[in-house]
Amino acid sequence: MQADVLTVTPAIGRDQLLADLTSLMSRERGVTLTGPGGIGKTTVAMALTRTADRPDRPAVFVDLSGVDRAAAMSAPVAAAIDVAETAESDLDLALDDRLASGAALLVLDNLEQVVDARRWIDARLTASPSLQVLATSRVPVRYALEHERAVPPLGLPADPSAGAVASSAAGALFLARSRAIGREHRLDGSASADVFRLLERLDGIPLAIELAAGRSRVLSPAAMLDRLDSVELLSRPGGADDRHASLGAVLSWSIDLLTPQQRTLLEALVAWTGPFDPEVAEALAPSDGDVLSDLDALIETGLVSAFDGPDREIRFRVLETVRATVRGRVKNAESHRAVAASWLAEQLDGWGASLLAATDAGTARFDQSRLAIDDLTARPPATDLEAAYRLSVAAGPYWVRAGVLRDAESRLAAAADGSAVVPTRIRALLGLALARISIHGGDAGILETDEALALSRSIADDGLTMQALLRRGMEGLNVGDPVAVQWVDESLAIAQRTGRRRDALIIRARLADLGQDPADAAAKLTRLLPEIRADGDSRLLGSVLNDLAANEAMTGKDRQSLAHALEAVAISENMGRPVDSAWTRTFAAAAAGRLGLVGEAASNLSISAEVALTAGPGLQGLVLGECLPALALLGQGRLAARAHAAYLAHLTTSGTVLTPGEAALLERDADLARKITNAVAWRQESEAGQTARLEAVVEQVAAVARAATTSAADGDAPVPLTRRELQVLGLVGRGLSDAAIGQELGMSPKTASVHVANAKAKLGVDTRIEAALRARELGLA
């Protein structure tokens, strides 16, 4: 062993790896540790050298970082084992004689740049049967007896808690190196979360962690996060080995060993944020070469990691530290980003396929590419802003369905303002209108839709004109525009004239729902339902079921309304559309409340209210408009009064006009809630609700529904009555006297009378007749 070479650097977090390698080396003559620069190959090799070295079997560590050809390997190895220098050909023989004289472990560090190292190792192993070789290289050496073992990154914390950070391998190294320079990090408050994010961004690479920890005297973990792209943070102050003086230098060493085609592929992949699949790699590759082989080489060097995705298909990811290094070297980085944006826009764009502007394939790509889409639209490629605008337009429908409404609004607004391509601008305006009406309700998107309609007519684009007319008609319905149906009729005429069968089906479904008579609308939608099911478009089916449930509720068909709403919810959730699901859950909660189904009402209201808190005023208003039956069922008369008043104020603010059927249903639901509270309390809470923040009232509704859902899940009785009181109330609803109730339930008439009195008090009713009516309203009779 060369004691002057082996510094005593503990291999923190490597206990299991060292144990596994010790076991492997007990069986094999050749082992190569592979991985990218900075992953800790040399540290692990040194630790193995120290533990393996013994008098009867010396372990010799040889640093070959300055060697570039196999013929030059013999001299440093000879010096390490005290073989006298001689002619090159004689030196190999002398080495073989010495190595064959006894068992030995030869540790060869940094072999990646040595041309034909495999021939040199094969010759030594053949000449010396007792010799064992442990090598480190960024790629396999490929000698005959080689067993490759990739050195993995250090384990990252499972969560941002102080305990998880301190107990993880990466956290332990960061804290130990900080402590070594006199800085003790206290993982309290937000500090543990900062360290957690820092370690994630550093990919668990030991050198990166050590270099960052080396700045602990002057930077907090939060400040390190802000400086991750700076050269100074991941550099060692003077005096260190140049090759390990900075992470950039180490990774550049690995990148320089790639072929030109492999480097070009890596530069293209750096434009993509987050996981990707082989299709992405082939799309971004600038040439028609063997992309999969080049990708395999990048994985082999550790510059790209491979892992199993949720669908068990292989996914890849460029390490964040590699991305930062490559970005500093690439001159045409923006053009690579433009290629990525254009390809993604093409993959997502469903505008030409259907009025729904989304496809199943596009949904799958959107789900897999969220990070890349967010990055490319938030930081548009400077060389091609139009590519980013096209991507924003294509991603718009998917953002809205995923509930990312604020991002959709801002990115589509930028595209509408910035695009110089008229069709792109029209699509951006239509997407922006949809996002704004989803957030704010009422007439929030009408100005954008009117502009889109005028532009589409000016360029005589039938498809875009059809979409603008339908959007204008739907928005007109929200504000009671008497010509709304005419807009939709004109849209249908274009679809039929141009042979757009599915678009015509979508428009027919919208027309069926545009009438003022809910019974007529429900009948038309019911007749249309088999055709829509046969079409097989899940998005359209979910939308129609949602409309059908709303109309059935207005005609008193609550059981049918609940069934259709729950079917629509299942479709939306299966497609990953939380906002659509939450929208329909409000109808399910209302129908379940009217039917007296406590658990169903509470759980649906809880989920829809929680989603509404982040989705915006449009869904928040709907939740408050539909929550009254559930709140009445839960005995929350005061909150129902506040929600009702807040909803009416929202209608005024947003300019939304209820149809006669909607207005009548709202009044019936309000009457239901008024019966469980007194007039004074209702008036007081209504006054408070008129000026309350919409979001604050929704938060209260969410809390009540969540508590009731938890209570039902734990087996507790529905709020506010006990199980016995519910039984008694049901018998009161059937007209039974206290004596008859006692006989039915096996209690005395006096006890039955007490339960009746308690139930009346909790429900806020004064007479037995009111209690019986309430029992029937709740479905208990």
mmCIF file of C-alpha atoms in Angstrom, residues 89-323:
data_model
loop_
_atom_site.group_PDB
_atom_site.id
_atom_site.type_symbol
_atom_site.label_atom_id
_atom_site.label_comp_id
_atom_site.label_asym_id
_atom_site.label_seq_id
_atom_site.Cartn_x
_atom_site.Cartn_y
_atom_site.Cartn_z
ATOM 1 C CA SER A 89 9.278 -4.495 -22.365
ATOM 2 C CA ASP A 90 11.396 -5.877 -19.507
ATOM 3 C CA LEU A 91 9.336 -3.913 -16.958
ATOM 4 C CA ASP A 92 6.180 -5.864 -17.771
ATOM 5 C CA LEU A 93 8.052 -9.136 -17.217
ATOM 6 C CA ALA A 94 9.452 -7.844 -13.939
ATOM 7 C CA LEU A 95 5.972 -6.829 -12.814
ATOM 8 C CA ASP A 96 4.552 -10.231 -13.694
ATOM 9 C CA ASP A 97 7.347 -11.993 -11.790
ATOM 10 C CA ARG A 98 6.709 -9.891 -8.669
ATOM 11 C CA LEU A 99 2.913 -10.170 -8.838
ATOM 12 C CA ALA A 100 3.059 -13.929 -9.472
ATOM 13 C CA SER A 101 5.234 -14.480 -6.411
ATOM 14 C CA GLY A 102 2.331 -13.998 -3.971
ATOM 15 C CA ALA A 103 -1.302 -13.028 -3.648
ATOM 16 C CA ALA A 104 -1.926 -9.297 -4.095
ATOM 17 C CA LEU A 105 -4.711 -6.778 -4.712
ATOM 18 C CA LEU A 106 -3.863 -4.171 -7.311
ATOM 19 C CA VAL A 107 -6.100 -1.073 -7.046
ATOM 20 C CA LEU A 108 -5.970 0.953 -10.271
ATOM 21 C CA ASP A 109 -7.615 4.368 -9.897
ATOM 22 C CA ASN A 110 -8.814 6.542 -12.834
ATOM 23 C CA LEU A 111 -8.651 4.233 -15.839
ATOM 24 C CA GLU A 112 -11.247 5.917 -18.059
ATOM 25 C CA GLN A 113 -8.721 7.894 -20.127
ATOM 26 C CA VAL A 114 -6.193 5.061 -20.525
ATOM 27 C CA VAL A 115 -6.355 3.676 -24.076
ATOM 28 C CA ASP A 116 -6.290 -0.151 -24.192
ATOM 29 C CA ALA A 117 -6.114 -0.515 -20.395
ATOM 30 C CA ARG A 118 -8.053 -3.763 -20.782
ATOM 31 C CA ARG A 119 -5.140 -5.388 -22.682
ATOM 32 C CA TRP A 120 -2.689 -4.453 -19.923
ATOM 33 C CA ILE A 121 -4.984 -5.844 -17.184
ATOM 34 C CA ASP A 122 -5.735 -9.043 -19.138
ATOM 35 C CA ALA A 123 -1.993 -9.648 -19.522
ATOM 36 C CA ARG A 124 -1.281 -9.158 -15.799
ATOM 37 C CA LEU A 125 -4.193 -11.384 -14.667
ATOM 38 C CA THR A 126 -3.145 -14.115 -17.096
ATOM 39 C CA ALA A 127 0.488 -14.019 -15.979
ATOM 40 C CA SER A 128 -0.340 -13.876 -12.236
ATOM 41 C CA PRO A 129 -3.094 -16.357 -11.253
ATOM 42 C CA SER A 130 -3.238 -15.092 -7.655
ATOM 43 C CA LEU A 131 -3.523 -11.425 -8.644
ATOM 44 C CA GLN A 132 -6.782 -9.524 -8.048
ATOM 45 C CA VAL A 133 -7.634 -6.160 -9.655
ATOM 46 C CA LEU A 134 -9.918 -3.445 -8.319
ATOM 47 C CA ALA A 135 -10.289 -0.563 -10.793
ATOM 48 C CA THR A 136 -12.146 2.742 -10.893
ATOM 49 C CA SER A 137 -13.334 4.181 -14.175
ATOM 50 C CA ARG A 138 -16.180 6.315 -15.427
ATOM 51 C CA VAL A 139 -17.001 3.550 -17.905
ATOM 52 C CA PRO A 140 -16.353 -0.202 -17.822
ATOM 53 C CA VAL A 141 -12.805 -1.163 -18.843
ATOM 54 C CA ARG A 142 -14.070 -4.393 -20.468
ATOM 55 C CA TYR A 143 -11.225 -6.762 -19.628
ATOM 56 C CA ALA A 144 -12.034 -10.466 -19.626
ATOM 57 C CA LEU A 145 -12.629 -11.077 -15.888
ATOM 58 C CA GLU A 146 -14.244 -7.718 -15.163
ATOM 59 C CA HIS A 147 -17.321 -7.444 -12.936
ATOM 60 C CA GLU A 148 -18.712 -3.915 -13.099
ATOM 61 C CA ARG A 149 -20.316 -2.305 -10.040
ATOM 62 C CA ALA A 150 -21.756 1.205 -10.400
ATOM 63 C CA VAL A 151 -21.181 3.424 -7.375
ATOM 64 C CA PRO A 152 -24.570 5.011 -6.627
ATOM 65 C CA PRO A 153 -25.199 8.529 -5.311
ATOM 66 C CA LEU A 154 -25.523 8.876 -1.549
ATOM 67 C CA GLY A 155 -28.975 8.167 -0.168
ATOM 68 C CA LEU A 156 -31.146 11.287 0.047
ATOM 69 C CA PRO A 157 -33.449 12.136 2.977
ATOM 70 C CA ALA A 158 -36.886 10.554 2.825
ATOM 71 C CA ASP A 159 -38.532 13.873 3.796
ATOM 72 C CA PRO A 160 -37.525 17.410 4.895
ATOM 73 C CA SER A 161 -37.667 16.665 8.643
ATOM 74 C CA ALA A 162 -34.542 17.219 10.726
ATOM 75 C CA GLY A 163 -34.350 13.541 11.663
ATOM 76 C CA ALA A 164 -34.618 12.341 8.070
ATOM 77 C CA VAL A 165 -31.985 14.824 6.872
ATOM 78 C CA ALA A 166 -29.480 13.975 9.623
ATOM 79 C CA SER A 167 -29.925 10.203 9.295
ATOM 80 C CA SER A 168 -29.549 10.082 5.500
ATOM 81 C CA ALA A 169 -26.151 9.345 3.953
ATOM 82 C CA ALA A 170 -26.148 12.608 1.966
ATOM 83 C CA GLY A 171 -27.216 14.627 5.013
ATOM 84 C CA ALA A 172 -24.606 12.966 7.228
ATOM 85 C CA LEU A 173 -21.824 13.859 4.755
ATOM 86 C CA PHE A 174 -22.997 17.479 4.457
ATOM 87 C CA LEU A 175 -23.184 17.927 8.225
ATOM 88 C CA ALA A 176 -19.839 16.167 8.829
ATOM 89 C CA ARG A 177 -17.963 18.277 6.264
ATOM 90 C CA SER A 178 -19.570 21.467 7.606
ATOM 91 C CA ARG A 179 -18.607 20.461 11.146
ATOM 92 C CA ALA A 180 -15.024 19.815 10.030
ATOM 93 C CA ILE A 181 -14.612 23.494 9.114
ATOM 94 C CA GLY A 182 -16.211 24.688 12.330
ATOM 95 C CA ARG A 183 -19.802 25.241 11.169
ATOM 96 C CA GLU A 184 -22.533 23.368 13.044
ATOM 97 C CA HIS A 185 -25.809 23.499 11.110
ATOM 98 C CA ARG A 186 -28.900 23.537 13.318
ATOM 99 C CA LEU A 187 -31.737 21.769 11.534
ATOM 100 C CA ASP A 188 -34.551 23.781 13.090
ATOM 101 C CA GLY A 189 -37.272 25.890 11.516
ATOM 102 C CA SER A 190 -36.903 25.928 7.748
ATOM 103 C CA ALA A 191 -33.221 24.946 7.836
ATOM 104 C CA SER A 192 -33.847 21.197 7.478
ATOM 105 C CA ALA A 193 -36.117 21.840 4.468
ATOM 106 C CA ASP A 194 -33.385 24.012 2.887
ATOM 107 C CA VAL A 195 -30.777 21.271 3.362
ATOM 108 C CA PHE A 196 -33.251 18.708 2.006
ATOM 109 C CA ARG A 197 -33.775 20.712 -1.209
ATOM 110 C CA LEU A 198 -30.046 21.398 -1.513
ATOM 111 C CA LEU A 199 -29.153 17.694 -1.304
ATOM 112 C CA GLU A 200 -31.817 16.860 -3.906
ATOM 113 C CA ARG A 201 -30.458 19.473 -6.290
ATOM 114 C CA LEU A 202 -26.936 18.112 -5.779
ATOM 115 C CA ASP A 203 -28.168 14.633 -6.820
ATOM 116 C CA GLY A 204 -26.539 12.996 -3.791
ATOM 117 C CA ILE A 205 -23.119 13.335 -5.473
ATOM 118 C CA PRO A 206 -20.488 13.298 -2.688
ATOM 119 C CA LEU A 207 -18.094 15.777 -4.302
ATOM 120 C CA ALA A 208 -20.914 18.277 -4.899
ATOM 121 C CA ILE A 209 -22.060 17.879 -1.289
ATOM 122 C CA GLU A 210 -18.516 18.312 0.059
ATOM 123 C CA LEU A 211 -17.891 21.415 -2.048
ATOM 124 C CA ALA A 212 -21.180 22.989 -0.946
ATOM 125 C CA ALA A 213 -20.492 22.141 2.701
ATOM 126 C CA GLY A 214 -17.090 23.783 2.293
ATOM 127 C CA ARG A 215 -18.901 27.124 1.909
ATOM 128 C CA SER A 216 -20.774 26.716 5.192
ATOM 129 C CA ARG A 217 -18.730 29.390 6.955
ATOM 130 C CA VAL A 218 -20.059 32.070 4.598
ATOM 131 C CA LEU A 219 -23.361 30.729 3.255
ATOM 132 C CA SER A 220 -26.510 29.260 4.803
ATOM 133 C CA PRO A 221 -28.181 26.312 3.031
ATOM 134 C CA ALA A 222 -30.847 28.718 1.702
ATOM 135 C CA ALA A 223 -28.149 30.965 0.255
ATOM 136 C CA MET A 224 -26.451 27.926 -1.293
ATOM 137 C CA LEU A 225 -29.695 27.071 -3.073
ATOM 138 C CA ASP A 226 -29.748 30.574 -4.562
ATOM 139 C CA ARG A 227 -26.175 30.156 -5.847
ATOM 140 C CA LEU A 228 -26.317 26.622 -7.242
ATOM 141 C CA ASP A 229 -25.601 27.817 -10.772
ATOM 142 C CA SER A 230 -22.578 29.861 -9.727
ATOM 143 C CA VAL A 231 -19.040 28.629 -10.319
ATOM 144 C CA GLU A 232 -17.902 29.654 -6.842
ATOM 145 C CA LEU A 233 -20.296 27.512 -4.796
ATOM 146 C CA LEU A 234 -19.196 24.147 -6.146
ATOM 147 C CA SER A 235 -15.486 24.978 -6.241
ATOM 148 C CA ARG A 236 -12.783 24.324 -3.690
ATOM 149 C CA PRO A 237 -10.576 27.237 -2.559
ATOM 150 C CA GLY A 238 -6.979 27.063 -3.865
ATOM 151 C CA GLY A 239 -4.491 24.344 -3.099
ATOM 152 C CA ALA A 240 -6.569 21.365 -4.239
ATOM 153 C CA ASP A 241 -5.930 18.918 -7.048
ATOM 154 C CA ASP A 242 -7.064 20.737 -10.204
ATOM 155 C CA ARG A 243 -9.186 17.846 -11.406
ATOM 156 C CA HIS A 244 -11.216 17.852 -8.187
ATOM 157 C CA ALA A 245 -11.057 21.570 -7.503
ATOM 158 C CA SER A 246 -14.620 22.061 -8.759
ATOM 159 C CA LEU A 247 -17.555 19.918 -9.685
ATOM 160 C CA GLY A 248 -17.602 21.581 -13.086
ATOM 161 C CA ALA A 249 -14.020 20.497 -13.724
ATOM 162 C CA VAL A 250 -14.762 16.925 -12.684
ATOM 163 C CA LEU A 251 -17.889 16.665 -14.816
ATOM 164 C CA SER A 252 -16.200 18.407 -17.746
ATOM 165 C CA TRP A 253 -13.533 15.689 -17.572
ATOM 166 C CA SER A 254 -16.297 13.074 -18.014
ATOM 167 C CA ILE A 255 -17.990 15.040 -20.793
ATOM 168 C CA ASP A 256 -14.714 15.456 -22.703
ATOM 169 C CA LEU A 257 -14.346 11.667 -22.836
ATOM 170 C CA LEU A 258 -17.584 11.352 -24.828
ATOM 171 C CA THR A 259 -17.695 11.069 -28.600
ATOM 172 C CA PRO A 260 -18.826 14.219 -30.448
ATOM 173 C CA GLN A 261 -22.207 12.614 -31.169
ATOM 174 C CA GLN A 262 -22.699 11.615 -27.517
ATOM 175 C CA ARG A 263 -21.810 15.153 -26.385
ATOM 176 C CA THR A 264 -24.301 16.628 -28.850
ATOM 177 C CA LEU A 265 -27.058 14.338 -27.568
ATOM 178 C CA LEU A 266 -26.268 15.306 -23.966
ATOM 179 C CA GLU A 267 -26.404 18.998 -24.871
ATOM 180 C CA ALA A 268 -29.821 18.463 -26.484
ATOM 181 C CA LEU A 269 -31.162 16.496 -23.489
ATOM 182 C CA VAL A 270 -30.124 19.268 -21.087
ATOM 183 C CA ALA A 271 -32.885 21.383 -22.668
ATOM 184 C CA TRP A 272 -35.418 18.980 -21.122
ATOM 185 C CA THR A 273 -36.346 19.365 -17.454
ATOM 186 C CA GLY A 274 -37.369 16.261 -15.521
ATOM 187 C CA PRO A 275 -37.761 12.618 -16.563
ATOM 188 C CA PHE A 276 -37.939 11.605 -20.222
ATOM 189 C CA ASP A 277 -38.419 8.459 -22.280
ATOM 190 C CA PRO A 278 -36.620 7.116 -25.387
ATOM 191 C CA GLU A 279 -39.106 8.901 -27.663
ATOM 192 C CA VAL A 280 -38.049 12.261 -26.209
ATOM 193 C CA ALA A 281 -34.358 11.423 -26.668
ATOM 194 C CA GLU A 282 -34.949 10.497 -30.322
ATOM 195 C CA ALA A 283 -37.004 13.641 -30.917
ATOM 196 C CA LEU A 284 -34.421 15.994 -29.411
ATOM 197 C CA ALA A 285 -31.344 14.348 -30.952
ATOM 198 C CA PRO A 286 -29.921 16.712 -33.614
ATOM 199 C CA SER A 287 -28.843 13.856 -35.945
ATOM 200 C CA ASP A 288 -30.160 10.560 -37.247
ATOM 201 C CA GLY A 289 -27.399 8.544 -35.587
ATOM 202 C CA ASP A 290 -27.810 5.634 -33.212
ATOM 203 C CA VAL A 291 -29.560 7.641 -30.491
ATOM 204 C CA LEU A 292 -30.268 4.668 -28.233
ATOM 205 C CA SER A 293 -26.613 3.582 -28.270
ATOM 206 C CA ASP A 294 -25.491 7.131 -27.478
ATOM 207 C CA LEU A 295 -28.068 7.329 -24.684
ATOM 208 C CA ASP A 296 -26.790 4.020 -23.338
ATOM 209 C CA ALA A 297 -23.273 5.462 -23.295
ATOM 210 C CA LEU A 298 -24.458 8.500 -21.315
ATOM 211 C CA ILE A 299 -26.095 6.173 -18.782
ATOM 212 C CA GLU A 300 -22.943 4.075 -18.626
ATOM 213 C CA THR A 301 -20.862 7.133 -17.737
ATOM 214 C CA GLY A 302 -23.384 8.134 -15.074
ATOM 215 C CA LEU A 303 -24.221 11.493 -16.693
ATOM 216 C CA VAL A 304 -27.795 10.303 -17.230
ATOM 217 C CA SER A 305 -29.664 8.126 -14.729
ATOM 218 C CA ALA A 306 -32.201 5.431 -15.630
ATOM 219 C CA PHE A 307 -35.105 4.285 -13.470
ATOM 220 C CA ASP A 308 -38.499 2.573 -13.693
ATOM 221 C CA GLY A 309 -41.431 4.927 -14.207
ATOM 222 C CA PRO A 310 -44.860 4.505 -12.562
ATOM 223 C CA ASP A 311 -46.002 2.547 -15.647
ATOM 224 C CA ARG A 312 -42.935 0.269 -15.291
ATOM 225 C CA GLU A 313 -41.454 1.704 -18.469
ATOM 226 C CA ILE A 314 -37.851 2.910 -18.282
ATOM 227 C CA ARG A 315 -37.411 6.644 -17.772
ATOM 228 C CA PHE A 316 -34.240 8.743 -17.836
ATOM 229 C CA ARG A 317 -33.050 11.944 -16.207
ATOM 230 C CA VAL A 318 -30.022 14.169 -16.723
ATOM 231 C CA LEU A 319 -28.470 14.839 -13.314
ATOM 232 C CA GLU A 320 -29.073 18.427 -12.169
ATOM 233 C CA THR A 321 -25.370 18.903 -11.515
ATOM 234 C CA VAL A 322 -24.615 17.724 -15.070
ATOM 235 C CA ARG A 323 -27.258 20.083 -16.461
#
